């Protein structure tokens, strides 16, 4: 039901098919969710649980090299100029300008979702419903799904220690 509800119309399907034909294969699609995750981190007063853009870029480069991929596709809501520069600076990125030309925000989101679902490999943002939908669509279409998410590469020195379980007696 979800696949049918979020399937693109014929016009968008044709546009996406044309775009994907031009993408060098094999390819990686990366969904990099930034704006609401960073807002949440700031609201909670701790950004220790969200990877920084340099870590995300390093993970994309690693996946491209390790899997010997020819190109990659970016789906992001990032609005930070510096972060976009870092992401777009990763070699092998295929532009989505023509794909999104003339489309509103909703059509662009649908095109990005199905672009990611159509790639050979995918890495997403943990906790993002958009990433979850992409993984579901990949699975239902017989695509490779390895539940690959961006993560912190090293424990953050600012991360608060985990509290003991409620039934643990305090240490003297």
Short mmCIF file of N, CA and C in Angstrom, two decimals:
data_model
loop_
_atom_site.label_atom_id
_atom_site.label_comp_id
_atom_site.label_asym_id
_atom_site.label_seq_id
_atom_site.Cartn_x
_atom_site.Cartn_y
_atom_site.Cartn_z
N UNK A 1 0.83 -1.19 0.00
CA UNK A 1 0.00 0.00 0.00
C UNK A 1 0.88 1.26 0.00
N UNK A 2 1.94 1.27 0.83
CA UNK A 2 2.82 2.42 0.91
C UNK A 2 3.50 2.68 -0.44
N UNK A 3 3.96 1.61 -1.09
CA UNK A 3 4.60 1.75 -2.40
C UNK A 3 3.65 2.37 -3.40
N UNK A 4 2.42 1.90 -3.42
CA UNK A 4 1.42 2.45 -4.35
C UNK A 4 1.11 3.91 -4.04
N UNK A 5 1.02 4.23 -2.76
CA UNK A 5 0.67 5.60 -2.35
C UNK A 5 1.77 6.60 -2.70
N UNK A 6 3.03 6.16 -2.67
CA UNK A 6 4.14 7.07 -2.91
C UNK A 6 4.84 6.84 -4.25
N UNK A 7 4.21 6.08 -5.13
CA UNK A 7 4.78 5.87 -6.46
C UNK A 7 4.61 7.13 -7.30
N UNK A 8 5.64 7.47 -8.07
CA UNK A 8 5.54 8.66 -8.89
C UNK A 8 4.57 8.48 -10.06
N UNK A 9 4.02 9.59 -10.53
CA UNK A 9 3.14 9.55 -11.70
C UNK A 9 3.97 9.21 -12.93
N UNK A 10 3.30 8.96 -14.03
CA UNK A 10 3.98 8.55 -15.26
C UNK A 10 5.04 9.58 -15.71
N UNK A 11 4.71 10.86 -15.64
CA UNK A 11 5.65 11.90 -16.06
C UNK A 11 6.94 11.85 -15.24
N UNK A 12 6.80 11.71 -13.91
CA UNK A 12 7.98 11.64 -13.04
C UNK A 12 8.74 10.33 -13.25
N UNK A 13 8.02 9.23 -13.46
CA UNK A 13 8.68 7.94 -13.72
C UNK A 13 9.55 8.03 -14.97
N UNK A 14 9.04 8.65 -16.01
CA UNK A 14 9.79 8.80 -17.26
C UNK A 14 11.02 9.68 -17.05
N UNK A 15 10.85 10.76 -16.32
CA UNK A 15 11.95 11.68 -16.04
C UNK A 15 13.04 10.97 -15.22
N UNK A 16 12.61 10.20 -14.23
CA UNK A 16 13.55 9.46 -13.40
C UNK A 16 14.28 8.37 -14.20
N UNK A 17 13.55 7.66 -15.04
CA UNK A 17 14.16 6.60 -15.85
C UNK A 17 15.23 7.18 -16.76
N UNK A 18 14.95 8.33 -17.37
CA UNK A 18 15.93 8.98 -18.24
C UNK A 18 17.17 9.39 -17.46
N UNK A 19 16.95 9.93 -16.26
CA UNK A 19 18.06 10.35 -15.41
C UNK A 19 18.92 9.15 -15.02
N UNK A 20 18.28 8.07 -14.59
CA UNK A 20 19.03 6.90 -14.11
C UNK A 20 19.78 6.21 -15.24
N UNK A 21 19.31 6.32 -16.49
CA UNK A 21 20.04 5.75 -17.63
C UNK A 21 21.39 6.43 -17.83
N UNK A 22 21.48 7.70 -17.44
CA UNK A 22 22.71 8.46 -17.61
C UNK A 22 23.68 8.30 -16.45
N UNK A 23 23.27 7.62 -15.39
CA UNK A 23 24.11 7.46 -14.21
C UNK A 23 25.09 6.30 -14.43
N UNK A 24 26.41 6.57 -14.33
CA UNK A 24 27.39 5.48 -14.45
C UNK A 24 27.17 4.44 -13.34
N UNK A 25 27.16 3.18 -13.72
CA UNK A 25 26.91 2.08 -12.78
C UNK A 25 28.17 1.28 -12.54
N UNK A 26 28.26 0.63 -11.40
CA UNK A 26 27.33 0.65 -10.27
C UNK A 26 27.43 1.97 -9.51
N UNK A 27 26.32 2.32 -8.86
CA UNK A 27 26.26 3.60 -8.16
C UNK A 27 25.73 3.45 -6.74
N UNK A 28 26.05 4.45 -5.94
CA UNK A 28 25.59 4.57 -4.56
C UNK A 28 24.64 5.75 -4.49
N UNK A 29 23.56 5.61 -3.74
CA UNK A 29 22.71 6.76 -3.41
C UNK A 29 22.87 7.02 -1.92
N UNK A 30 22.99 8.29 -1.56
CA UNK A 30 23.15 8.68 -0.17
C UNK A 30 22.05 9.67 0.21
N UNK A 31 21.30 9.30 1.25
CA UNK A 31 20.31 10.23 1.80
C UNK A 31 20.93 10.84 3.05
N UNK A 32 21.25 12.12 2.97
CA UNK A 32 21.91 12.83 4.06
C UNK A 32 20.92 13.81 4.67
N UNK A 33 20.28 13.39 5.74
CA UNK A 33 19.28 14.23 6.44
C UNK A 33 20.02 15.13 7.40
N UNK A 34 19.82 16.43 7.30
CA UNK A 34 20.57 17.35 8.14
C UNK A 34 19.71 18.29 8.95
N UNK A 35 18.79 19.02 8.34
CA UNK A 35 18.19 20.16 9.02
C UNK A 35 17.46 19.80 10.30
N UNK A 36 16.53 18.87 10.28
CA UNK A 36 15.79 18.61 11.51
C UNK A 36 16.64 17.85 12.53
N UNK A 37 17.58 17.02 12.07
CA UNK A 37 18.44 16.33 13.02
C UNK A 37 19.33 17.31 13.78
N UNK A 38 19.89 18.29 13.07
CA UNK A 38 20.72 19.28 13.75
C UNK A 38 19.87 20.17 14.65
N UNK A 39 18.67 20.49 14.24
CA UNK A 39 17.79 21.29 15.10
C UNK A 39 17.46 20.52 16.38
N UNK A 40 17.20 19.23 16.22
CA UNK A 40 16.92 18.39 17.39
C UNK A 40 18.14 18.34 18.31
N UNK A 41 19.33 18.15 17.74
CA UNK A 41 20.55 18.10 18.55
C UNK A 41 20.74 19.40 19.32
N UNK A 42 20.51 20.52 18.65
CA UNK A 42 20.66 21.82 19.32
C UNK A 42 19.60 22.01 20.40
N UNK A 43 18.38 21.60 20.12
CA UNK A 43 17.30 21.71 21.08
C UNK A 43 17.62 20.87 22.33
N UNK A 44 18.17 19.68 22.11
CA UNK A 44 18.49 18.79 23.23
C UNK A 44 19.81 19.19 23.90
N UNK A 45 20.56 20.11 23.26
CA UNK A 45 21.80 20.58 23.86
C UNK A 45 22.96 19.62 23.68
N UNK A 46 22.86 18.69 22.71
CA UNK A 46 23.94 17.73 22.54
C UNK A 46 23.96 17.24 21.09
N UNK A 47 25.02 17.58 20.38
CA UNK A 47 25.13 17.12 18.99
C UNK A 47 26.03 15.90 18.88
N UNK A 48 26.33 15.27 20.01
CA UNK A 48 27.28 14.16 20.03
C UNK A 48 26.77 12.90 19.32
N UNK A 49 25.51 12.82 19.04
CA UNK A 49 24.96 11.60 18.46
C UNK A 49 24.79 11.67 16.94
N UNK A 50 25.09 12.82 16.34
CA UNK A 50 24.91 13.00 14.91
C UNK A 50 26.26 13.20 14.26
N UNK A 51 26.56 12.46 13.21
CA UNK A 51 27.86 12.62 12.54
C UNK A 51 27.99 13.99 11.88
N UNK A 52 29.20 14.51 11.91
CA UNK A 52 29.48 15.78 11.24
C UNK A 52 29.66 15.52 9.75
N UNK A 53 29.56 16.56 8.94
CA UNK A 53 29.61 16.40 7.49
C UNK A 53 30.93 15.77 7.03
N UNK A 54 32.03 16.06 7.72
CA UNK A 54 33.32 15.46 7.34
C UNK A 54 33.28 13.95 7.52
N UNK A 55 32.61 13.48 8.57
CA UNK A 55 32.47 12.04 8.79
C UNK A 55 31.58 11.40 7.72
N UNK A 56 30.52 12.10 7.36
CA UNK A 56 29.62 11.60 6.31
C UNK A 56 30.38 11.51 4.98
N UNK A 57 31.14 12.55 4.66
CA UNK A 57 31.92 12.55 3.42
C UNK A 57 32.93 11.40 3.42
N UNK A 58 33.58 11.19 4.54
CA UNK A 58 34.56 10.10 4.65
C UNK A 58 33.87 8.74 4.43
N UNK A 59 32.66 8.58 4.97
CA UNK A 59 31.94 7.31 4.82
C UNK A 59 31.49 7.10 3.37
N UNK A 60 31.09 8.17 2.70
CA UNK A 60 30.71 8.05 1.29
C UNK A 60 31.93 7.64 0.46
N UNK A 61 33.06 8.32 0.68
CA UNK A 61 34.28 7.98 -0.05
C UNK A 61 34.68 6.53 0.19
N UNK A 62 34.56 6.10 1.43
CA UNK A 62 34.92 4.72 1.79
C UNK A 62 34.03 3.71 1.06
N UNK A 63 32.72 3.97 1.04
CA UNK A 63 31.80 3.06 0.33
C UNK A 63 32.08 3.04 -1.16
N UNK A 64 32.36 4.19 -1.74
CA UNK A 64 32.66 4.26 -3.18
C UNK A 64 33.90 3.42 -3.50
N UNK A 65 34.93 3.56 -2.67
CA UNK A 65 36.17 2.82 -2.91
C UNK A 65 36.05 1.34 -2.61
N UNK A 66 35.48 1.02 -1.47
CA UNK A 66 35.38 -0.38 -1.03
C UNK A 66 34.53 -1.21 -1.99
N UNK A 67 33.49 -0.61 -2.52
CA UNK A 67 32.59 -1.34 -3.43
C UNK A 67 32.92 -1.10 -4.90
N UNK A 68 33.97 -0.31 -5.14
CA UNK A 68 34.41 0.01 -6.51
C UNK A 68 33.26 0.56 -7.35
N UNK A 69 32.61 1.58 -6.80
CA UNK A 69 31.46 2.17 -7.47
C UNK A 69 31.89 3.29 -8.42
N UNK A 70 31.15 3.44 -9.49
CA UNK A 70 31.48 4.42 -10.52
C UNK A 70 30.97 5.82 -10.22
N UNK A 71 29.89 5.91 -9.46
CA UNK A 71 29.28 7.22 -9.22
C UNK A 71 28.42 7.17 -7.96
N UNK A 72 27.92 8.34 -7.60
CA UNK A 72 27.00 8.40 -6.47
C UNK A 72 25.99 9.52 -6.66
N UNK A 73 24.86 9.37 -5.97
CA UNK A 73 23.73 10.29 -6.05
C UNK A 73 23.46 10.85 -4.65
N UNK A 74 23.12 12.11 -4.58
CA UNK A 74 22.88 12.76 -3.29
C UNK A 74 21.44 13.22 -3.17
N UNK A 75 20.81 12.82 -2.07
CA UNK A 75 19.51 13.33 -1.69
C UNK A 75 19.68 13.94 -0.30
N UNK A 76 19.46 15.24 -0.20
CA UNK A 76 19.68 15.90 1.09
C UNK A 76 18.75 17.09 1.27
N UNK A 77 18.52 17.41 2.52
CA UNK A 77 17.78 18.63 2.86
C UNK A 77 18.74 19.67 3.43
N UNK A 78 20.02 19.41 3.31
CA UNK A 78 21.05 20.29 3.85
C UNK A 78 20.91 21.69 3.26
N UNK A 79 20.96 22.69 4.13
CA UNK A 79 20.88 24.06 3.65
C UNK A 79 22.09 24.89 4.07
N UNK A 80 23.09 24.22 4.62
CA UNK A 80 24.33 24.88 5.03
C UNK A 80 25.30 24.90 3.85
N UNK A 81 25.73 26.08 3.44
CA UNK A 81 26.57 26.24 2.26
C UNK A 81 27.87 25.45 2.39
N UNK A 82 28.52 25.52 3.55
CA UNK A 82 29.78 24.79 3.76
C UNK A 82 29.57 23.27 3.66
N UNK A 83 28.53 22.79 4.31
CA UNK A 83 28.26 21.34 4.26
C UNK A 83 27.94 20.89 2.83
N UNK A 84 27.17 21.67 2.10
CA UNK A 84 26.87 21.32 0.71
C UNK A 84 28.14 21.30 -0.13
N UNK A 85 29.04 22.23 0.13
CA UNK A 85 30.32 22.27 -0.58
C UNK A 85 31.12 20.99 -0.33
N UNK A 86 31.16 20.56 0.93
CA UNK A 86 31.88 19.34 1.29
C UNK A 86 31.25 18.13 0.58
N UNK A 87 29.93 18.01 0.66
CA UNK A 87 29.25 16.87 0.04
C UNK A 87 29.42 16.88 -1.49
N UNK A 88 29.21 18.03 -2.09
CA UNK A 88 29.31 18.12 -3.56
C UNK A 88 30.74 18.00 -4.06
N UNK A 89 31.70 18.12 -3.15
CA UNK A 89 33.11 17.99 -3.51
C UNK A 89 33.58 16.55 -3.60
N UNK A 90 32.74 15.60 -3.24
CA UNK A 90 33.12 14.18 -3.29
C UNK A 90 33.06 13.72 -4.74
N UNK A 91 34.16 13.17 -5.19
CA UNK A 91 34.28 12.75 -6.59
C UNK A 91 33.21 11.72 -6.97
N UNK A 92 32.71 11.86 -8.19
CA UNK A 92 31.76 10.90 -8.74
C UNK A 92 30.30 11.28 -8.57
N UNK A 93 30.03 12.45 -7.97
CA UNK A 93 28.64 12.87 -7.76
C UNK A 93 27.97 13.17 -9.11
N UNK A 94 26.81 12.60 -9.31
CA UNK A 94 26.01 12.86 -10.51
C UNK A 94 25.01 13.96 -10.17
N UNK A 95 25.01 15.03 -10.93
CA UNK A 95 24.12 16.16 -10.70
C UNK A 95 22.66 15.76 -10.90
N UNK A 96 21.80 16.34 -10.09
CA UNK A 96 20.36 16.10 -10.23
C UNK A 96 19.63 17.34 -10.75
N UNK A 97 20.39 18.32 -11.24
CA UNK A 97 19.80 19.58 -11.71
C UNK A 97 18.72 19.37 -12.78
N UNK A 98 19.04 18.60 -13.80
CA UNK A 98 18.06 18.37 -14.87
C UNK A 98 16.86 17.55 -14.37
N UNK A 99 17.13 16.62 -13.48
CA UNK A 99 16.06 15.81 -12.92
C UNK A 99 15.03 16.67 -12.19
N UNK A 100 15.52 17.65 -11.43
CA UNK A 100 14.64 18.46 -10.59
C UNK A 100 14.16 19.75 -11.26
N UNK A 101 14.68 20.03 -12.44
CA UNK A 101 14.32 21.26 -13.14
C UNK A 101 12.81 21.38 -13.33
N UNK A 102 12.25 22.50 -12.88
CA UNK A 102 10.82 22.77 -13.04
C UNK A 102 9.92 22.07 -12.05
N UNK A 103 10.50 21.34 -11.09
CA UNK A 103 9.68 20.58 -10.13
C UNK A 103 9.53 21.35 -8.82
N UNK A 104 8.39 21.18 -8.17
CA UNK A 104 8.20 21.77 -6.85
C UNK A 104 8.84 20.86 -5.79
N UNK A 105 8.75 21.27 -4.53
CA UNK A 105 9.40 20.54 -3.44
C UNK A 105 8.87 19.11 -3.29
N UNK A 106 7.57 18.93 -3.47
CA UNK A 106 6.98 17.59 -3.31
C UNK A 106 7.45 16.66 -4.42
N UNK A 107 7.39 17.13 -5.66
CA UNK A 107 7.86 16.30 -6.78
C UNK A 107 9.35 16.00 -6.65
N UNK A 108 10.13 16.99 -6.19
CA UNK A 108 11.57 16.78 -5.99
C UNK A 108 11.82 15.71 -4.94
N UNK A 109 11.05 15.72 -3.86
CA UNK A 109 11.21 14.71 -2.81
C UNK A 109 10.87 13.32 -3.35
N UNK A 110 9.81 13.21 -4.12
CA UNK A 110 9.43 11.92 -4.71
C UNK A 110 10.52 11.44 -5.66
N UNK A 111 11.03 12.33 -6.49
CA UNK A 111 12.10 11.96 -7.42
C UNK A 111 13.35 11.50 -6.67
N UNK A 112 13.72 12.21 -5.62
CA UNK A 112 14.88 11.81 -4.82
C UNK A 112 14.66 10.45 -4.15
N UNK A 113 13.47 10.25 -3.61
CA UNK A 113 13.18 8.98 -2.94
C UNK A 113 13.36 7.80 -3.90
N UNK A 114 12.78 7.92 -5.08
CA UNK A 114 12.83 6.82 -6.04
C UNK A 114 14.19 6.74 -6.73
N UNK A 115 14.92 7.85 -6.81
CA UNK A 115 16.29 7.82 -7.31
C UNK A 115 17.14 6.96 -6.38
N UNK A 116 16.98 7.18 -5.07
CA UNK A 116 17.72 6.38 -4.07
C UNK A 116 17.28 4.92 -4.11
N UNK A 117 16.00 4.71 -4.29
CA UNK A 117 15.48 3.33 -4.36
C UNK A 117 15.99 2.60 -5.59
N UNK A 118 16.35 3.35 -6.63
CA UNK A 118 16.80 2.75 -7.90
C UNK A 118 18.30 2.52 -7.99
N UNK A 119 19.06 3.06 -7.06
CA UNK A 119 20.52 2.92 -7.10
C UNK A 119 20.94 1.48 -6.77
N UNK A 120 22.18 1.15 -7.09
CA UNK A 120 22.68 -0.19 -6.81
C UNK A 120 22.93 -0.41 -5.31
N UNK A 121 23.39 0.64 -4.63
CA UNK A 121 23.64 0.58 -3.19
C UNK A 121 23.09 1.85 -2.56
N UNK A 122 22.83 1.79 -1.27
CA UNK A 122 22.21 2.92 -0.57
C UNK A 122 22.77 3.05 0.83
N UNK A 123 23.00 4.29 1.26
CA UNK A 123 23.33 4.60 2.65
C UNK A 123 22.44 5.75 3.06
N UNK A 124 21.87 5.65 4.26
CA UNK A 124 20.91 6.66 4.70
C UNK A 124 21.20 7.20 6.08
N UNK A 125 20.26 7.98 6.57
CA UNK A 125 20.38 8.62 7.86
C UNK A 125 19.48 7.90 8.87
N UNK A 126 20.11 7.35 9.90
CA UNK A 126 19.36 6.63 10.93
C UNK A 126 18.33 7.56 11.57
N UNK A 127 17.13 7.05 11.75
CA UNK A 127 16.08 7.83 12.39
C UNK A 127 15.23 8.62 11.41
N UNK A 128 15.60 8.60 10.13
CA UNK A 128 14.85 9.35 9.12
C UNK A 128 13.78 8.47 8.50
N UNK A 129 12.54 8.93 8.50
CA UNK A 129 11.46 8.19 7.86
C UNK A 129 11.68 8.10 6.35
N UNK A 130 12.29 9.12 5.75
CA UNK A 130 12.59 9.12 4.32
C UNK A 130 13.53 7.95 4.01
N UNK A 131 14.58 7.79 4.83
CA UNK A 131 15.50 6.66 4.67
C UNK A 131 14.75 5.34 4.84
N UNK A 132 13.85 5.28 5.81
CA UNK A 132 13.08 4.04 6.04
C UNK A 132 12.23 3.70 4.82
N UNK A 133 11.57 4.69 4.26
CA UNK A 133 10.76 4.46 3.05
C UNK A 133 11.63 3.95 1.91
N UNK A 134 12.78 4.60 1.71
CA UNK A 134 13.68 4.17 0.64
C UNK A 134 14.08 2.72 0.82
N UNK A 135 14.44 2.34 2.04
CA UNK A 135 14.82 0.94 2.29
C UNK A 135 13.66 0.00 2.01
N UNK A 136 12.46 0.37 2.41
CA UNK A 136 11.28 -0.47 2.13
C UNK A 136 11.07 -0.64 0.63
N UNK A 137 11.18 0.46 -0.11
CA UNK A 137 10.98 0.39 -1.57
C UNK A 137 12.08 -0.43 -2.23
N UNK A 138 13.30 -0.29 -1.73
CA UNK A 138 14.41 -1.09 -2.28
C UNK A 138 14.13 -2.58 -2.04
N UNK A 139 13.71 -2.91 -0.87
CA UNK A 139 13.42 -4.30 -0.52
C UNK A 139 12.28 -4.85 -1.37
N UNK A 140 11.21 -4.08 -1.51
CA UNK A 140 10.06 -4.56 -2.28
C UNK A 140 10.37 -4.68 -3.77
N UNK A 141 11.41 -3.96 -4.24
CA UNK A 141 11.81 -4.05 -5.65
C UNK A 141 13.01 -4.97 -5.87
N UNK A 142 13.37 -5.74 -4.84
CA UNK A 142 14.46 -6.72 -4.98
C UNK A 142 15.85 -6.11 -5.03
N UNK A 143 16.00 -4.88 -4.56
CA UNK A 143 17.32 -4.22 -4.53
C UNK A 143 18.10 -4.65 -3.30
N UNK A 144 19.41 -4.44 -3.37
CA UNK A 144 20.30 -4.74 -2.26
C UNK A 144 19.95 -3.83 -1.08
N UNK A 145 19.73 -4.42 0.09
CA UNK A 145 19.46 -3.66 1.31
C UNK A 145 20.38 -4.21 2.40
N UNK A 146 21.32 -3.38 2.82
CA UNK A 146 22.20 -3.83 3.90
C UNK A 146 22.07 -2.97 5.15
N UNK A 147 21.04 -2.14 5.20
CA UNK A 147 20.76 -1.28 6.36
C UNK A 147 22.00 -0.47 6.75
N UNK A 148 22.59 0.18 5.77
CA UNK A 148 23.78 0.98 5.97
C UNK A 148 23.38 2.41 6.31
N UNK A 149 23.88 2.90 7.46
CA UNK A 149 23.55 4.24 7.92
C UNK A 149 24.83 5.02 8.22
N UNK A 150 24.76 6.33 8.07
CA UNK A 150 25.87 7.17 8.50
C UNK A 150 25.97 7.07 10.01
N UNK A 151 27.21 7.06 10.51
CA UNK A 151 27.38 6.93 11.96
C UNK A 151 28.57 7.74 12.40
N UNK A 152 28.66 7.95 13.71
CA UNK A 152 29.83 8.61 14.27
C UNK A 152 31.02 7.69 14.07
N UNK A 153 32.14 8.23 13.62
CA UNK A 153 33.32 7.40 13.40
C UNK A 153 34.08 7.15 14.68
N UNK A 154 33.96 8.06 15.63
CA UNK A 154 34.63 7.90 16.92
C UNK A 154 33.68 8.42 17.99
N UNK A 155 33.73 7.82 19.18
CA UNK A 155 32.87 8.33 20.24
C UNK A 155 33.16 9.81 20.49
N UNK A 156 32.12 10.57 20.65
CA UNK A 156 32.28 11.99 20.88
C UNK A 156 32.72 12.26 22.31
N UNK A 157 33.74 13.13 22.47
CA UNK A 157 34.17 13.45 23.84
C UNK A 157 33.12 14.24 24.60
N UNK A 158 32.12 14.79 23.90
CA UNK A 158 31.09 15.56 24.59
C UNK A 158 29.85 14.73 24.90
N UNK A 159 29.86 13.46 24.50
CA UNK A 159 28.69 12.61 24.76
C UNK A 159 28.56 12.37 26.26
N UNK A 160 27.36 12.56 26.80
CA UNK A 160 27.18 12.32 28.22
C UNK A 160 27.25 10.82 28.50
N UNK A 161 27.75 10.44 29.69
CA UNK A 161 27.80 9.01 30.01
C UNK A 161 26.39 8.44 30.12
N UNK A 162 26.25 7.17 29.78
CA UNK A 162 24.95 6.52 29.89
C UNK A 162 24.62 6.31 31.35
N UNK A 163 23.40 6.63 31.75
CA UNK A 163 23.03 6.39 33.15
C UNK A 163 22.88 4.89 33.40
N UNK A 164 23.12 4.44 34.63
CA UNK A 164 22.93 3.02 34.94
C UNK A 164 21.46 2.66 34.86
N UNK A 165 21.15 1.36 34.64
CA UNK A 165 19.74 0.96 34.64
C UNK A 165 19.07 1.32 35.96
N UNK A 166 17.77 1.53 35.92
CA UNK A 166 17.01 1.97 37.10
C UNK A 166 17.15 1.03 38.29
N UNK A 167 17.32 -0.27 38.04
CA UNK A 167 17.39 -1.22 39.16
C UNK A 167 18.81 -1.44 39.67
N UNK A 168 19.80 -0.67 39.21
CA UNK A 168 21.18 -0.81 39.66
C UNK A 168 21.38 0.04 40.90
N UNK A 169 21.89 -0.58 41.98
CA UNK A 169 22.14 0.23 43.18
C UNK A 169 23.29 1.21 42.94
N UNK A 170 23.24 2.37 43.55
CA UNK A 170 24.31 3.34 43.38
C UNK A 170 25.64 2.79 43.90
N UNK A 171 26.73 3.19 43.27
CA UNK A 171 28.05 2.74 43.75
C UNK A 171 28.49 3.62 44.90
N UNK A 172 29.09 3.00 45.93
CA UNK A 172 29.49 3.80 47.10
C UNK A 172 30.68 4.68 46.82
#
